[in-house]
Amino acid sequence: MECECVRRVTSLWTEQRAGGAVQRREIQGLTCVEGRSEPSAARDKHACGALCREPLVLHRAHQEARGTCRSSAGNESTDMEGTADPWSNSCEIKTGTTILAVEFDGGVVVASDSRVSGGDSVVNRVFDKLAPLHERIYCALSGSAADAQAVADMVNYSLELHSLDMEEAPLVVAAASLVKGVCYKYKEELLAHLIVAGWDRRLGGQVYGTLGGMLIRQPFSIGGSGSTYIYGYVDSAFKPGMSRDECVQFATNALALAMSRDGSSGGVIYMVTITKAGSEHKVISGADLPQFYDE
């Protein structure tokens, strides 16, 4: 059953589709409170108190005609860049990063840059994007910082319980499977890409990609916005059977190149080397990064 607000907005939208003139004054006095929505529909609570479920385009027509949207607290915000209208492309926040993991005989090297960006702003210069999932298993985070951290925390908790139940350290593939399961289950809600890497007693050093809910083991993996700048380098520089020191240099060079090209990557390099003996952490500051110059 439609409320009066929806009938009037429906009429307005019908006029727009038919090419008729838009009468702004018809709905000038209406108040629209935006609610939770699914991809194909919006749930809008209108001034009359009715809870209506109508096509999303009705909400957009209402927004276009009024030019404003009133929050549930009654505070009005205009549809400008950076405001809270989730249906407007002008307020889209883009994130970026560069992450990398590479296998060597006896372990793995996981590394990332440290810049967290929100649109054109740098909100954190020295954020550690390497999250521990267990003693010898780490993941590199990219995408939404909140989403990626939430996935890492969930998997870390599950692996702790799993190791207590099994009375031994979990396998790397088990950690990657948990990450894959969470990412796939909530693929519509989460914006996160995690590279899982670590060492276990069965297969040694391993690197797994989990983008979009997939699970694939790779000798090395890269991700984030900065990865698009270094595919040529990593494809040419990677060699099977590289030593630990060669993998460390490979990761350092790749991240330095990405950070010099990608505006959303920067800061310092965080690096973790994981072997049977445990994990070794390293931070490479900007002054110690390798320098590259155009020919």
Tab-separated table of C-alpha atoms in Angstrom:
chain	number	residue	atom	x	y	z
A	1	MET	CA	0.000	0.000	0.000
A	2	GLU	CA	1.448	3.331	-1.100
A	3	CYS	CA	1.593	6.434	1.016
A	4	GLU	CA	0.837	9.847	-0.459
A	5	CYS	CA	4.551	10.648	-0.659
A	6	VAL	CA	5.255	7.651	-2.887
A	7	ARG	CA	2.287	8.361	-5.177
A	8	ARG	CA	3.448	11.911	-5.730
A	9	VAL	CA	7.067	10.912	-6.333
A	10	THR	CA	5.895	8.102	-8.673
A	11	SER	CA	3.893	10.641	-10.630
A	12	LEU	CA	6.906	12.932	-10.836
A	13	TRP	CA	9.140	10.107	-12.040
A	14	THR	CA	6.553	9.094	-14.663
A	15	GLU	CA	6.519	12.657	-15.965
A	16	GLN	CA	10.304	12.652	-16.180
A	17	ARG	CA	10.344	9.425	-18.192
A	18	ALA	CA	7.626	10.740	-20.502
A	19	GLY	CA	9.574	13.926	-21.088
A	20	GLY	CA	7.138	16.111	-19.170
A	21	ALA	CA	8.134	19.172	-17.208
A	22	VAL	CA	9.289	18.638	-13.626
A	23	GLN	CA	7.310	20.668	-11.119
A	24	ARG	CA	9.678	21.116	-8.162
A	25	ARG	CA	6.965	22.743	-6.060
A	26	GLU	CA	4.888	19.514	-6.104
A	27	ILE	CA	7.132	17.830	-3.546
A	28	GLN	CA	8.904	20.836	-2.089
A	29	GLY	CA	7.409	20.196	1.339
A	30	LEU	CA	8.147	16.464	1.546
A	31	THR	CA	10.758	15.034	3.866
A	32	CYS	CA	12.514	11.810	2.869
A	33	VAL	CA	14.460	9.790	5.417
A	34	GLU	CA	16.785	7.365	3.713
A	35	GLY	CA	16.962	3.828	5.129
A	36	ARG	CA	18.749	0.570	4.482
A	37	SER	CA	18.580	-0.578	0.905
A	38	GLU	CA	19.292	-3.559	-1.263
A	39	PRO	CA	21.027	-3.147	-4.641
A	40	SER	CA	17.703	-3.131	-6.534
A	41	ALA	CA	15.422	-1.278	-4.138
A	42	ALA	CA	15.375	1.434	-1.507
A	43	ARG	CA	13.480	1.436	1.797
A	44	ASP	CA	12.350	5.000	2.473
A	45	LYS	CA	10.501	6.225	5.544
A	46	HIS	CA	8.429	9.214	4.526
A	47	ALA	CA	6.989	12.145	6.419
A	48	CYS	CA	3.619	10.429	6.798
A	49	GLY	CA	5.255	7.653	8.808
A	50	ALA	CA	4.665	4.829	6.312
A	51	LEU	CA	7.491	2.426	5.551
A	52	CYS	CA	7.555	1.916	1.795
A	53	ARG	CA	9.599	-0.351	-0.446
A	54	GLU	CA	9.896	1.203	-3.873
A	55	PRO	CA	12.339	1.062	-6.803
A	56	LEU	CA	15.541	2.949	-6.167
A	57	VAL	CA	14.842	5.273	-9.085
A	58	LEU	CA	11.936	6.772	-7.114
A	59	HIS	CA	14.312	7.821	-4.374
A	60	ARG	CA	16.625	9.311	-7.008
A	61	ALA	CA	13.744	11.237	-8.577
A	62	HIS	CA	12.820	12.582	-5.169
A	63	GLN	CA	16.444	13.579	-4.521
A	64	GLU	CA	16.779	15.323	-7.887
A	65	ALA	CA	13.590	17.283	-7.424
A	66	ARG	CA	14.293	18.450	-3.879
A	67	GLY	CA	18.078	18.704	-4.149
A	68	THR	CA	18.454	17.684	-0.502
A	69	CYS	CA	17.958	14.678	1.762
A	70	ARG	CA	17.052	15.009	5.426
A	71	SER	CA	18.578	12.574	7.909
A	72	SER	CA	16.619	10.815	10.644
A	73	ALA	CA	17.889	13.417	13.122
A	74	GLY	CA	16.461	16.213	10.983
A	75	ASN	CA	19.816	17.591	9.825
A	76	GLU	CA	19.834	18.586	6.187
A	77	SER	CA	22.848	18.044	3.927
A	78	THR	CA	23.211	19.070	0.306
A	79	ASP	CA	24.222	16.694	-2.478
A	80	MET	CA	27.760	17.987	-2.752
A	81	GLU	CA	31.041	16.156	-3.157
A	82	GLY	CA	31.955	14.435	0.069
A	83	THR	CA	28.454	14.497	1.608
A	84	ALA	CA	26.521	11.514	2.855
A	85	ASP	CA	24.247	10.718	-0.123
A	86	PRO	CA	25.231	7.108	-0.983
A	87	TRP	CA	23.480	7.217	-4.352
A	88	SER	CA	25.539	10.115	-5.663
A	89	ASN	CA	28.733	9.366	-7.591
A	90	SER	CA	30.160	12.672	-6.414
A	91	CYS	CA	30.669	11.337	-2.875
A	92	GLU	CA	32.404	8.106	-3.903
A	93	ILE	CA	35.510	7.443	-1.805
A	94	LYS	CA	38.305	5.584	-3.562
A	95	THR	CA	40.990	3.681	-1.713
A	96	GLY	CA	44.423	2.501	-2.794
A	97	THR	CA	47.419	0.502	-1.637
A	98	THR	CA	50.128	-1.901	-2.775
A	99	ILE	CA	50.616	-5.355	-1.259
A	100	LEU	CA	52.893	-8.240	-2.220
A	101	ALA	CA	53.825	-11.746	-1.093
A	102	VAL	CA	56.452	-14.102	-2.550
A	103	GLU	CA	57.567	-17.656	-1.743
A	104	PHE	CA	61.123	-18.873	-1.287
A	105	ASP	CA	62.525	-22.211	-0.248
A	106	GLY	CA	61.752	-22.348	3.453
A	107	GLY	CA	59.341	-19.452	3.860
A	108	VAL	CA	57.641	-16.369	2.464
A	109	VAL	CA	58.109	-12.609	2.352
A	110	VAL	CA	55.018	-10.423	2.804
A	111	ALA	CA	55.224	-6.663	2.289
A	112	SER	CA	53.086	-3.574	1.862
A	113	ASP	CA	53.226	0.193	1.710
A	114	SER	CA	51.810	2.220	4.623
A	115	ARG	CA	49.568	4.890	3.094
A	116	VAL	CA	45.834	4.940	3.823
A	117	SER	CA	43.894	7.277	1.566
A	118	GLY	CA	40.311	8.497	1.391
A	119	GLY	CA	39.660	10.063	-1.974
A	120	ASP	CA	42.362	12.692	-2.515
A	121	SER	CA	43.330	12.819	1.157
A	122	VAL	CA	45.970	10.820	3.022
A	123	VAL	CA	44.364	9.824	6.326
A	124	ASN	CA	47.242	7.712	7.704
A	125	ARG	CA	50.873	7.721	6.568
A	126	VAL	CA	52.228	4.778	8.582
A	127	PHE	CA	49.492	2.149	8.797
A	128	ASP	CA	50.700	-1.471	9.039
A	129	LYS	CA	48.725	-3.458	6.455
A	130	LEU	CA	50.224	-6.818	7.442
A	131	ALA	CA	47.851	-8.477	9.889
A	132	PRO	CA	48.747	-11.687	11.764
A	133	LEU	CA	46.273	-14.532	11.389
A	134	HIS	CA	48.398	-16.891	13.471
A	135	GLU	CA	51.986	-17.228	14.650
A	136	ARG	CA	53.374	-18.088	11.179
A	137	ILE	CA	50.502	-16.930	8.976
A	138	TYR	CA	49.956	-13.326	7.885
A	139	CYS	CA	47.677	-11.539	5.475
A	140	ALA	CA	48.248	-8.354	3.500
A	141	LEU	CA	45.246	-6.006	3.456
A	142	SER	CA	43.843	-3.921	0.609
A	143	GLY	CA	40.501	-2.305	-0.156
A	144	SER	CA	38.462	-0.746	2.629
A	145	ALA	CA	40.589	-0.622	5.780
A	146	ALA	CA	37.610	-1.335	8.027
A	147	ASP	CA	36.386	-4.273	5.928
A	148	ALA	CA	39.834	-5.838	5.568
A	149	GLN	CA	40.588	-5.505	9.286
A	150	ALA	CA	37.214	-7.038	10.148
A	151	VAL	CA	37.930	-10.071	7.953
A	152	ALA	CA	41.414	-10.474	9.449
A	153	ASP	CA	40.033	-10.273	13.015
A	154	MET	CA	37.345	-12.873	12.273
A	155	VAL	CA	39.829	-15.302	10.754
A	156	ASN	CA	42.361	-14.729	13.540
A	157	TYR	CA	39.723	-15.610	16.144
A	158	SER	CA	38.651	-18.730	14.223
A	159	LEU	CA	42.233	-19.942	13.814
A	160	GLU	CA	42.925	-19.524	17.521
A	161	LEU	CA	39.984	-21.771	18.328
A	162	HIS	CA	40.973	-24.202	15.571
A	163	SER	CA	44.555	-24.527	16.860
A	164	LEU	CA	43.329	-25.103	20.411
A	165	ASP	CA	40.961	-27.795	19.185
A	166	MET	CA	43.604	-29.516	17.026
A	167	GLU	CA	46.412	-28.922	19.541
A	168	GLU	CA	48.750	-27.854	16.746
A	169	ALA	CA	49.360	-24.879	14.487
A	170	PRO	CA	46.877	-24.463	11.604
A	171	LEU	CA	47.817	-24.934	7.961
A	172	VAL	CA	48.214	-21.916	5.698
A	173	VAL	CA	45.594	-23.286	3.300
A	174	ALA	CA	43.127	-23.491	6.222
A	175	ALA	CA	43.635	-19.790	6.947
A	176	ALA	CA	43.267	-18.926	3.264
A	177	SER	CA	40.080	-21.009	3.047
A	178	LEU	CA	38.569	-19.100	5.965
A	179	VAL	CA	39.441	-15.771	4.334
A	180	LYS	CA	37.995	-16.970	1.040
A	181	GLY	CA	34.791	-18.100	2.732
A	182	VAL	CA	34.206	-14.787	4.499
A	183	CYS	CA	35.026	-12.718	1.408
A	184	TYR	CA	32.722	-14.756	-0.807
A	185	LYS	CA	29.851	-14.909	1.676
A	186	TYR	CA	29.859	-11.148	2.124
A	187	LYS	CA	31.012	-10.179	-1.361
A	188	GLU	CA	28.126	-7.721	-1.768
A	189	GLU	CA	28.853	-5.976	1.522
A	190	LEU	CA	32.668	-6.031	1.790
A	191	LEU	CA	35.321	-4.256	-0.217
A	192	ALA	CA	38.440	-6.196	0.718
A	193	HIS	CA	41.214	-8.158	-0.958
A	194	LEU	CA	43.547	-10.173	1.260
A	195	ILE	CA	46.693	-12.033	0.256
A	196	VAL	CA	47.352	-14.868	2.711
A	197	ALA	CA	50.912	-16.129	3.172
A	198	GLY	CA	52.779	-18.161	5.742
A	199	TRP	CA	54.690	-21.317	6.633
A	200	ASP	CA	53.385	-24.662	7.904
A	201	ARG	CA	54.852	-28.080	8.668
A	202	ARG	CA	53.268	-29.739	5.631
A	203	LEU	CA	54.043	-27.549	2.612
A	204	GLY	CA	56.482	-24.935	3.920
A	205	GLY	CA	56.088	-21.408	2.563
A	206	GLN	CA	52.874	-20.691	0.665
A	207	VAL	CA	51.116	-17.695	-0.894
A	208	TYR	CA	47.369	-17.662	-1.643
A	209	GLY	CA	45.225	-15.141	-3.486
A	210	THR	CA	41.615	-14.758	-2.303
A	211	LEU	CA	40.263	-11.992	-4.556
A	212	GLY	CA	36.507	-12.272	-5.060
A	213	GLY	CA	36.243	-15.482	-3.074
A	214	MET	CA	38.720	-17.477	-5.138
A	215	LEU	CA	41.481	-19.601	-3.612
A	216	ILE	CA	44.619	-20.084	-5.675
A	217	ARG	CA	48.207	-20.754	-4.678
A	218	GLN	CA	50.809	-18.670	-6.503
A	219	PRO	CA	54.614	-18.339	-6.291
A	220	PHE	CA	54.013	-14.609	-5.783
A	221	SER	CA	50.989	-12.354	-5.663
A	222	ILE	CA	50.447	-8.604	-5.826
A	223	GLY	CA	47.380	-6.472	-5.156
A	224	GLY	CA	46.023	-2.978	-4.633
A	225	SER	CA	45.917	0.050	-6.883
A	226	GLY	CA	49.715	0.245	-7.082
A	227	SER	CA	49.979	-3.280	-8.473
A	228	THR	CA	48.876	-2.101	-11.914
A	229	TYR	CA	52.141	-0.150	-12.239
A	230	ILE	CA	54.462	-3.064	-11.475
A	231	TYR	CA	53.121	-6.078	-13.373
A	232	GLY	CA	55.836	-5.619	-15.979
A	233	TYR	CA	58.547	-5.475	-13.341
A	234	VAL	CA	57.430	-8.495	-11.310
A	235	ASP	CA	56.894	-10.629	-14.419
A	236	SER	CA	60.414	-9.905	-15.632
A	237	ALA	CA	62.238	-9.900	-12.286
A	238	PHE	CA	60.715	-12.974	-10.631
A	239	LYS	CA	62.654	-16.209	-11.012
A	240	PRO	CA	61.644	-19.582	-9.545
A	241	GLY	CA	63.898	-20.755	-6.732
A	242	MET	CA	64.967	-17.305	-5.516
A	243	SER	CA	66.729	-17.165	-2.160
A	244	ARG	CA	65.438	-15.356	0.899
A	245	ASP	CA	67.620	-12.295	0.276
A	246	GLU	CA	66.596	-12.175	-3.389
A	247	CYS	CA	62.913	-12.268	-2.414
A	248	VAL	CA	63.425	-9.447	0.078
A	249	GLN	CA	65.085	-7.334	-2.630
A	250	PHE	CA	62.387	-8.298	-5.138
A	251	ALA	CA	59.634	-7.146	-2.768
A	252	THR	CA	61.495	-3.934	-1.867
A	253	ASN	CA	62.064	-2.935	-5.492
A	254	ALA	CA	58.487	-3.737	-6.527
A	255	LEU	CA	56.951	-1.700	-3.713
A	256	ALA	CA	59.329	1.209	-4.226
A	257	LEU	CA	58.356	1.355	-7.909
A	258	ALA	CA	54.639	1.220	-7.083
A	259	MET	CA	54.948	3.895	-4.406
A	260	SER	CA	56.748	6.224	-6.808
A	261	ARG	CA	54.004	5.898	-9.450
A	262	ASP	CA	50.750	5.383	-7.543
A	263	GLY	CA	49.408	8.408	-5.707
A	264	SER	CA	47.439	6.175	-3.329
A	265	SER	CA	50.556	4.241	-2.247
A	266	GLY	CA	53.429	5.657	-0.227
A	267	GLY	CA	54.972	6.085	3.188
A	268	VAL	CA	57.262	3.281	4.351
A	269	ILE	CA	57.523	-0.418	3.523
A	270	TYR	CA	56.378	-2.917	6.119
A	271	MET	CA	57.849	-6.359	5.578
A	272	VAL	CA	57.501	-9.705	7.369
A	273	THR	CA	59.668	-12.728	6.593
A	274	ILE	CA	58.091	-15.965	7.810
A	275	THR	CA	60.028	-19.215	8.220
A	276	LYS	CA	59.978	-22.298	10.435
A	277	ALA	CA	61.834	-20.282	13.092
A	278	GLY	CA	59.073	-17.667	13.245
A	279	SER	CA	58.411	-14.216	11.793
A	280	GLU	CA	60.854	-11.358	11.373
A	281	HIS	CA	59.537	-7.817	11.016
A	282	LYS	CA	61.256	-5.034	9.128
A	283	VAL	CA	60.427	-1.416	8.287
A	284	ILE	CA	62.122	0.334	5.364
A	285	SER	CA	61.812	4.106	5.668
A	286	GLY	CA	61.540	6.494	2.752
A	287	ALA	CA	65.200	7.477	2.959
A	288	ASP	CA	66.263	3.842	2.521
A	289	LEU	CA	64.027	3.014	-0.439
A	290	PRO	CA	65.794	2.209	-3.710
A	291	GLN	CA	65.739	5.026	-6.236
A	292	PHE	CA	64.632	4.572	-9.863
A	293	TYR	CA	64.876	7.102	-12.649
A	294	ASP	CA	63.262	7.334	-16.061
A	295	GLU	CA	65.560	6.848	-18.989
